Amino acid sequence: MEMEASEKSLLGMNLYELQEAVKELGMPKFTAKQIADWVYVQKVNSIDEMTNISKKNRELLSQHYCMGKAPFLDRQVSVDGTIKYLFPTRSGKFVETVFIPDGERATLCVSSQVGCKMNCLFCETGKQGFQGHLPASDILNQIYSLPEVERLTNIVYMGQGEPMDNLDNVLKSTEILTADYAMAWSPKRITVSSVGVKDKLKRFLEESDCHVAISMHNPFPEERKEIMPAERGMSIVDVVDLLKNYDFSHQRRVSFEYIVFDGMNNTPRHAKEIIRLTKGLECRVNLIRWHTIPNVDLHGASVEKMEEFRNYLTQHGVFTTIRASRGQDIFAACGLLSTAKRNGEDI
């Protein structure tokens, strides 16, 4: 199950691409559906395990393609059951994936890029700089090579990278996850996050039925710009205005992620602006505790202050929750584990 970067990966190919591949190799068209079933439903680790395909065709397939699956390189296990995995990419780099069990629910937080261009002040991944988009195969490997894959109930694209900046590969991976020839998941089990990327966010809203989560963190454009340079490219005001063109009153949801920094974005003034900004939009706000990262002088708010902020928003009609903080005893913040691995540190 090694990453063969020089070969094409079956993992990450949709049914149409598989049909084109078998046609090119002179195999029957139905072979594509058989391959899709072995890769995405049976979740085999090698082409040799595809036993309803002739040995001759398996050998031919192996000459041109690899599975594209690779096991995790390292992991950190929290006392609360959260597991952070480090996966290799086909380009020889590393990405992080977090498995979060919670009763009958089990969520996987996947990465979409190596590093990130957005450089948010509070994000360790941004400190790595941008090192590349993940192809659909690398995104899906985080799911299909996960030891707990059969337990998953939800997937969130909230790991390393900005999903909208790698939109083609993100859309392809969600297409495969929801396809009837693969996992056949409802798109309502998948949430894709974004800081707001001009044109890309609109395209996502048009082409996908997955939930969307917007990283707000401050409702005032000038203040948001200080901690999130992406505000210059697409203002939070423009993001909300765009969202108001879509219907989130039924199954599809939009949420706003909001890390609470003490005295910086949790004042009554900020709460009132969130209420004003989101008026008329069916949404929820998720308040998140700050996970400290090295060399960043930001301070999280106390539980009492977070509850006070939540209560004010809720009393004024904005459905607000405080997200349970998980994995605090491990490399909790995105980017810490892969940064340590890249730097050759003990982890």
Coordinates of C-alpha atoms in Angstrom, one line a residue:
M1 CA 0.0 0.0 0.0
E2 CA 2.8 2.4 -0.8
M3 CA 2.2 5.7 -2.7
E4 CA 3.4 5.2 -6.3
A5 CA 3.5 8.8 -7.3
S6 CA 4.6 8.0 -10.9
E7 CA 1.5 5.9 -11.6
K8 CA -2.1 6.9 -11.9
S9 CA -4.3 6.2 -8.9
L10 CA -7.6 4.2 -9.1
L11 CA -8.6 5.8 -5.8
G12 CA -9.9 9.3 -6.8
M13 CA -11.2 8.2 -10.3
N14 CA -14.9 8.6 -10.9
L15 CA -16.9 6.0 -12.8
Y16 CA -16.6 7.9 -16.1
E17 CA -12.8 8.0 -15.8
L18 CA -12.7 4.3 -14.9
Q19 CA -14.8 3.6 -18.0
E20 CA -12.4 5.6 -20.2
A21 CA -9.4 3.7 -18.6
V22 CA -10.7 0.2 -19.2
K23 CA -11.7 1.2 -22.8
E24 CA -8.2 2.4 -23.4
L25 CA -6.8 -0.9 -22.0
G26 CA -9.2 -3.0 -24.2
M27 CA -11.3 -4.3 -21.3
P28 CA -15.1 -4.7 -21.3
K29 CA -16.9 -1.5 -20.2
F30 CA -18.6 -3.3 -17.2
T31 CA -15.1 -3.8 -15.8
A32 CA -15.2 -0.1 -14.7
K33 CA -18.2 -0.8 -12.4
Q34 CA -16.4 -3.8 -11.0
I35 CA -13.3 -1.8 -10.2
A36 CA -15.4 1.0 -8.6
D37 CA -17.0 -1.6 -6.4
W38 CA -13.7 -3.0 -5.3
V39 CA -12.1 0.4 -4.6
Y40 CA -15.0 2.3 -3.1
V41 CA -17.4 -0.4 -1.6
Q42 CA -15.2 -3.3 -0.8
K43 CA -12.3 -1.0 0.0
V44 CA -9.6 -3.5 -1.0
N45 CA -5.9 -2.6 -0.8
S46 CA -4.6 -4.1 -4.0
I47 CA -5.6 -4.8 -7.6
D48 CA -4.9 -8.5 -7.0
E49 CA -7.9 -8.7 -4.6
M50 CA -10.3 -7.8 -7.4
T51 CA -11.2 -11.5 -7.9
N52 CA -14.1 -11.1 -10.4
I53 CA -11.7 -9.5 -12.9
S54 CA -9.5 -12.0 -14.9
K55 CA -5.9 -12.4 -13.8
K56 CA -4.8 -11.2 -17.2
N57 CA -6.8 -8.0 -16.9
R58 CA -5.6 -7.5 -13.3
E59 CA -2.0 -7.7 -14.5
L60 CA -2.7 -5.3 -17.3
L61 CA -4.4 -2.9 -14.9
S62 CA -1.4 -3.1 -12.5
Q63 CA 1.0 -2.1 -15.3
H64 CA -0.8 1.2 -15.7
Y65 CA -2.4 2.0 -12.4
C66 CA -1.9 1.7 -8.6
M67 CA -4.5 1.6 -5.9
G68 CA -3.4 5.0 -4.5
K69 CA -4.0 4.0 -0.9
A70 CA -1.4 4.5 1.8
P71 CA -1.6 3.9 5.6
F72 CA -1.1 6.6 8.1
L73 CA 2.5 7.4 9.2
D74 CA 1.8 8.5 12.7
R75 CA -1.1 9.2 15.1
Q76 CA -1.8 10.9 18.4
V77 CA -4.6 9.5 20.6
S78 CA -6.4 11.8 23.1
V79 CA -7.9 10.8 26.4
D80 CA -11.3 11.8 25.0
G81 CA -11.0 9.3 22.1
T82 CA -10.1 11.8 19.4
I83 CA -7.3 10.5 17.1
K84 CA -5.1 12.7 14.9
Y85 CA -3.6 10.9 12.0
L86 CA -0.7 11.9 9.8
F87 CA -1.1 10.6 6.2
P88 CA 1.5 10.8 3.4
T89 CA 0.6 12.4 0.1
R90 CA 1.6 11.3 -3.4
S91 CA 3.9 14.3 -3.6
G92 CA 5.9 13.1 -0.6
K93 CA 4.5 15.5 1.9
F94 CA 2.1 15.1 4.9
V95 CA -1.4 16.0 5.9
E96 CA -3.4 15.7 9.0
T97 CA -6.8 14.0 9.5
V98 CA -8.8 14.0 12.8
F99 CA -11.2 11.3 13.8
I100 CA -13.7 12.5 16.4
P101 CA -16.0 9.9 18.0
D102 CA -19.0 11.1 19.9
G103 CA -21.5 8.4 21.0
E104 CA -23.1 7.0 17.9
R105 CA -21.7 9.8 15.8
A106 CA -18.2 9.7 14.4
T107 CA -16.8 12.7 12.4
L108 CA -13.7 12.8 10.3
C109 CA -12.0 16.2 9.7
V110 CA -10.1 15.9 6.4
S111 CA -7.5 18.2 4.8
S112 CA -7.7 19.6 1.2
Q113 CA -4.2 21.1 0.7
V114 CA -0.6 20.8 2.0
G115 CA -0.2 24.1 3.7
C116 CA -2.5 27.1 2.9
K117 CA -2.4 30.4 1.1
M118 CA -4.8 32.1 3.4
N119 CA -2.3 32.7 6.3
C120 CA -4.9 33.3 9.0
L121 CA -3.1 34.6 12.1
F122 CA -4.6 31.9 14.4
C123 CA -3.8 28.9 12.1
E124 CA -0.6 26.9 12.3
T125 CA -1.2 25.5 8.8
G126 CA -0.9 29.0 7.3
K127 CA 2.5 29.3 8.9
Q128 CA 3.7 26.4 6.7
G129 CA 3.0 28.4 3.5
F130 CA 1.3 26.9 0.5
Q131 CA 2.8 23.6 -0.7
G132 CA 0.2 22.2 -3.0
H133 CA -3.3 21.1 -3.7
L134 CA -4.3 17.6 -2.8
P135 CA -5.6 15.5 -5.7
A136 CA -8.9 13.7 -5.1
S137 CA -6.9 10.5 -4.4
D138 CA -5.1 12.1 -1.4
I139 CA -8.3 13.6 0.0
L140 CA -10.0 10.2 -0.3
N141 CA -7.0 8.3 1.1
Q142 CA -7.6 10.1 4.4
I143 CA -11.0 8.4 4.5
Y144 CA -10.4 5.0 2.8
S145 CA -7.2 4.3 4.7
L146 CA -8.7 5.3 8.0
P147 CA -8.8 2.4 10.4
E148 CA -12.2 3.6 11.6
V149 CA -13.7 4.2 8.1
E150 CA -16.7 1.9 8.8
R151 CA -17.6 3.9 11.9
L152 CA -17.9 7.2 10.1
T153 CA -21.2 9.1 10.1
N154 CA -20.0 12.6 9.0
I155 CA -17.1 14.2 7.1
V156 CA -16.0 17.8 7.5
Y157 CA -13.5 19.5 5.2
M158 CA -12.1 21.6 8.0
G159 CA -8.6 20.3 8.1
Q160 CA -5.5 21.8 6.5
G161 CA -6.0 24.1 3.6
E162 CA -8.8 26.2 2.0
P163 CA -11.3 23.8 0.3
M164 CA -12.6 26.5 -2.1
D165 CA -9.0 27.1 -3.3
N166 CA -8.8 23.5 -4.4
L167 CA -12.4 23.3 -5.5
D168 CA -12.2 20.9 -8.5
N169 CA -10.6 18.2 -6.4
V170 CA -12.9 18.8 -3.4
L171 CA -16.0 18.6 -5.6
K172 CA -14.6 15.4 -7.3
S173 CA -14.0 13.8 -3.9
T174 CA -17.5 14.7 -2.6
E175 CA -19.0 13.5 -5.9
I176 CA -17.4 10.1 -5.4
L177 CA -18.4 9.9 -1.7
T178 CA -22.0 10.5 -2.6
A179 CA -22.2 8.4 -5.8
D180 CA -24.3 5.3 -5.9
Y181 CA -21.3 3.3 -7.1
A182 CA -19.2 4.3 -4.1
M183 CA -20.2 5.2 -0.5
A184 CA -23.6 6.5 -1.6
W185 CA -23.6 9.0 1.3
S186 CA -26.1 11.8 1.5
P187 CA -24.4 15.2 0.9
K188 CA -26.0 16.2 4.1
R189 CA -23.4 14.1 5.9
I190 CA -20.6 16.3 4.5
T191 CA -19.7 19.9 5.5
V192 CA -17.2 21.9 3.5
S193 CA -15.6 25.0 5.1
S194 CA -14.3 28.2 3.6
V195 CA -13.0 31.6 4.6
G196 CA -14.9 32.9 1.5
V197 CA -13.2 32.8 -1.9
K198 CA -14.6 35.0 -4.6
D199 CA -16.3 33.1 -7.5
K200 CA -15.3 29.7 -6.0
L201 CA -17.8 29.9 -3.1
K202 CA -20.6 30.7 -5.5
R203 CA -19.6 27.8 -7.7
F204 CA -19.6 25.4 -4.8
L205 CA -23.1 26.6 -3.7
E206 CA -24.3 26.0 -7.3
E207 CA -22.6 22.6 -7.9
S208 CA -22.8 20.9 -4.5
D209 CA -25.6 20.1 -2.0
C210 CA -23.2 19.6 0.9
H211 CA -23.4 21.8 4.0
V212 CA -21.2 24.9 4.1
A213 CA -19.4 26.3 7.0
I214 CA -17.9 29.9 6.8
S215 CA -15.0 30.9 8.9
M216 CA -16.2 34.3 10.2
H217 CA -14.2 34.9 13.5
N218 CA -15.1 38.6 13.3
P219 CA -18.1 40.3 11.7
F220 CA -16.3 43.6 11.1
P221 CA -14.4 43.6 7.8
E222 CA -11.6 45.9 9.0
E223 CA -11.0 43.8 12.1
R224 CA -11.4 40.5 10.3
K225 CA -8.7 41.6 7.8
E226 CA -6.2 41.9 10.7
I227 CA -6.5 38.2 11.5
M228 CA -7.7 36.9 8.1
P229 CA -6.0 38.4 5.0
A230 CA -8.5 36.6 2.8
E231 CA -11.0 39.3 3.8
R232 CA -9.3 41.5 1.2
G233 CA -10.3 39.0 -1.5
M234 CA -13.9 38.4 -0.4
S235 CA -15.4 40.4 2.5
I236 CA -17.5 38.7 5.1
V237 CA -20.2 41.1 4.1
D238 CA -20.0 39.8 0.5
V239 CA -20.0 36.2 1.7
V240 CA -23.2 36.7 3.7
D241 CA -24.8 38.6 0.9
L242 CA -24.1 35.7 -1.4
L243 CA -25.4 33.1 1.0
K244 CA -28.7 35.0 1.3
N245 CA -29.4 34.1 -2.4
Y246 CA -29.7 30.4 -1.4
D247 CA -32.3 28.4 0.6
F248 CA -31.0 27.0 3.9
S249 CA -34.4 26.6 5.5
H250 CA -34.7 22.9 4.7
Q251 CA -32.0 20.1 4.9
R252 CA -29.0 22.0 3.7
R253 CA -27.3 24.1 6.4
V254 CA -25.0 27.0 6.6
S255 CA -23.0 27.7 9.7
F256 CA -20.4 30.3 10.8
E257 CA -17.3 29.2 12.7
Y258 CA -16.2 31.7 15.3
I259 CA -13.1 31.2 17.4
V260 CA -13.6 33.3 20.5
F261 CA -10.7 35.6 21.5
D262 CA -11.0 37.3 24.8
G263 CA -11.7 41.0 24.5
M264 CA -11.0 40.9 20.8
N265 CA -14.1 39.6 19.1
N266 CA -16.5 38.8 21.9
T267 CA -17.8 42.2 23.0
P268 CA -21.5 43.3 22.8
R269 CA -20.5 45.3 19.7
H270 CA -19.4 42.1 17.9
A271 CA -22.5 40.2 19.0
K272 CA -24.8 43.0 17.7
E273 CA -23.0 43.1 14.4
I274 CA -23.3 39.3 14.0
I275 CA -27.1 39.7 14.6
R276 CA -27.3 42.5 12.1
L277 CA -25.1 40.8 9.5
T278 CA -27.0 37.5 9.5
K279 CA -30.5 38.9 9.7
G280 CA -32.7 37.1 7.2
L281 CA -30.3 34.1 6.8
E282 CA -31.3 30.8 8.2
C283 CA -28.0 29.8 9.9
R284 CA -26.2 28.8 13.1
V285 CA -23.1 30.1 14.8
N286 CA -20.6 27.7 16.3
L287 CA -18.4 29.2 19.0
I288 CA -15.0 27.6 19.2
R289 CA -12.5 27.6 22.0
W290 CA -9.0 28.8 21.0
H291 CA -6.3 26.2 20.8
T292 CA -3.0 27.9 21.5
I293 CA -0.3 27.7 18.8
P294 CA 3.4 28.7 19.1
N295 CA 4.3 32.4 18.7
V296 CA 0.8 33.8 18.4
D297 CA -0.3 36.3 21.0
L298 CA -4.0 35.5 21.2
H299 CA -6.0 34.5 24.2
G300 CA -9.1 32.4 24.5
A301 CA -12.2 33.5 26.4
S302 CA -13.3 31.8 29.6
V303 CA -16.2 29.4 29.5
E304 CA -18.4 32.0 31.3
K305 CA -17.7 34.7 28.7
M306 CA -18.4 32.2 25.9
E307 CA -21.7 31.3 27.5
E308 CA -22.6 34.9 27.9
F309 CA -21.8 35.6 24.2
R310 CA -23.8 32.6 23.1
N311 CA -26.8 33.5 25.3
Y312 CA -26.9 37.0 23.9
L313 CA -26.9 35.8 20.3
T314 CA -29.5 33.1 21.0
Q315 CA -31.8 35.6 22.8
H316 CA -31.7 37.7 19.7
G317 CA -32.6 35.0 17.3
V318 CA -29.2 33.6 16.2
F319 CA -29.0 29.9 16.9
T320 CA -25.6 29.5 18.6
T321 CA -23.7 26.6 20.1
I322 CA -20.4 26.2 21.9
R323 CA -18.5 23.5 20.1
A324 CA -17.1 20.9 22.5
S325 CA -13.3 21.1 22.6
R326 CA -11.7 17.9 21.7
G327 CA -8.1 16.5 21.6
Q328 CA -6.6 19.2 23.8
D329 CA -4.0 16.8 25.2
I330 CA -2.6 16.0 21.7
F331 CA -1.5 18.2 18.8
A332 CA -5.0 19.6 18.7
A333 CA -4.6 22.6 16.4
C334 CA -4.4 21.8 12.6
G335 CA -0.8 21.9 11.4
L336 CA 1.1 21.1 14.5
L337 CA 1.6 17.4 13.8
S338 CA 2.6 17.9 10.2
T339 CA 4.9 20.8 11.0
A340 CA 6.7 18.7 13.6
K341 CA 7.0 15.8 11.1
R342 CA 8.3 18.1 8.4
N343 CA 10.9 19.6 10.8
G344 CA 12.0 16.2 11.8
E345 CA 11.0 16.6 15.4
D346 CA 9.9 13.8 17.7
I347 CA 6.2 13.4 17.8

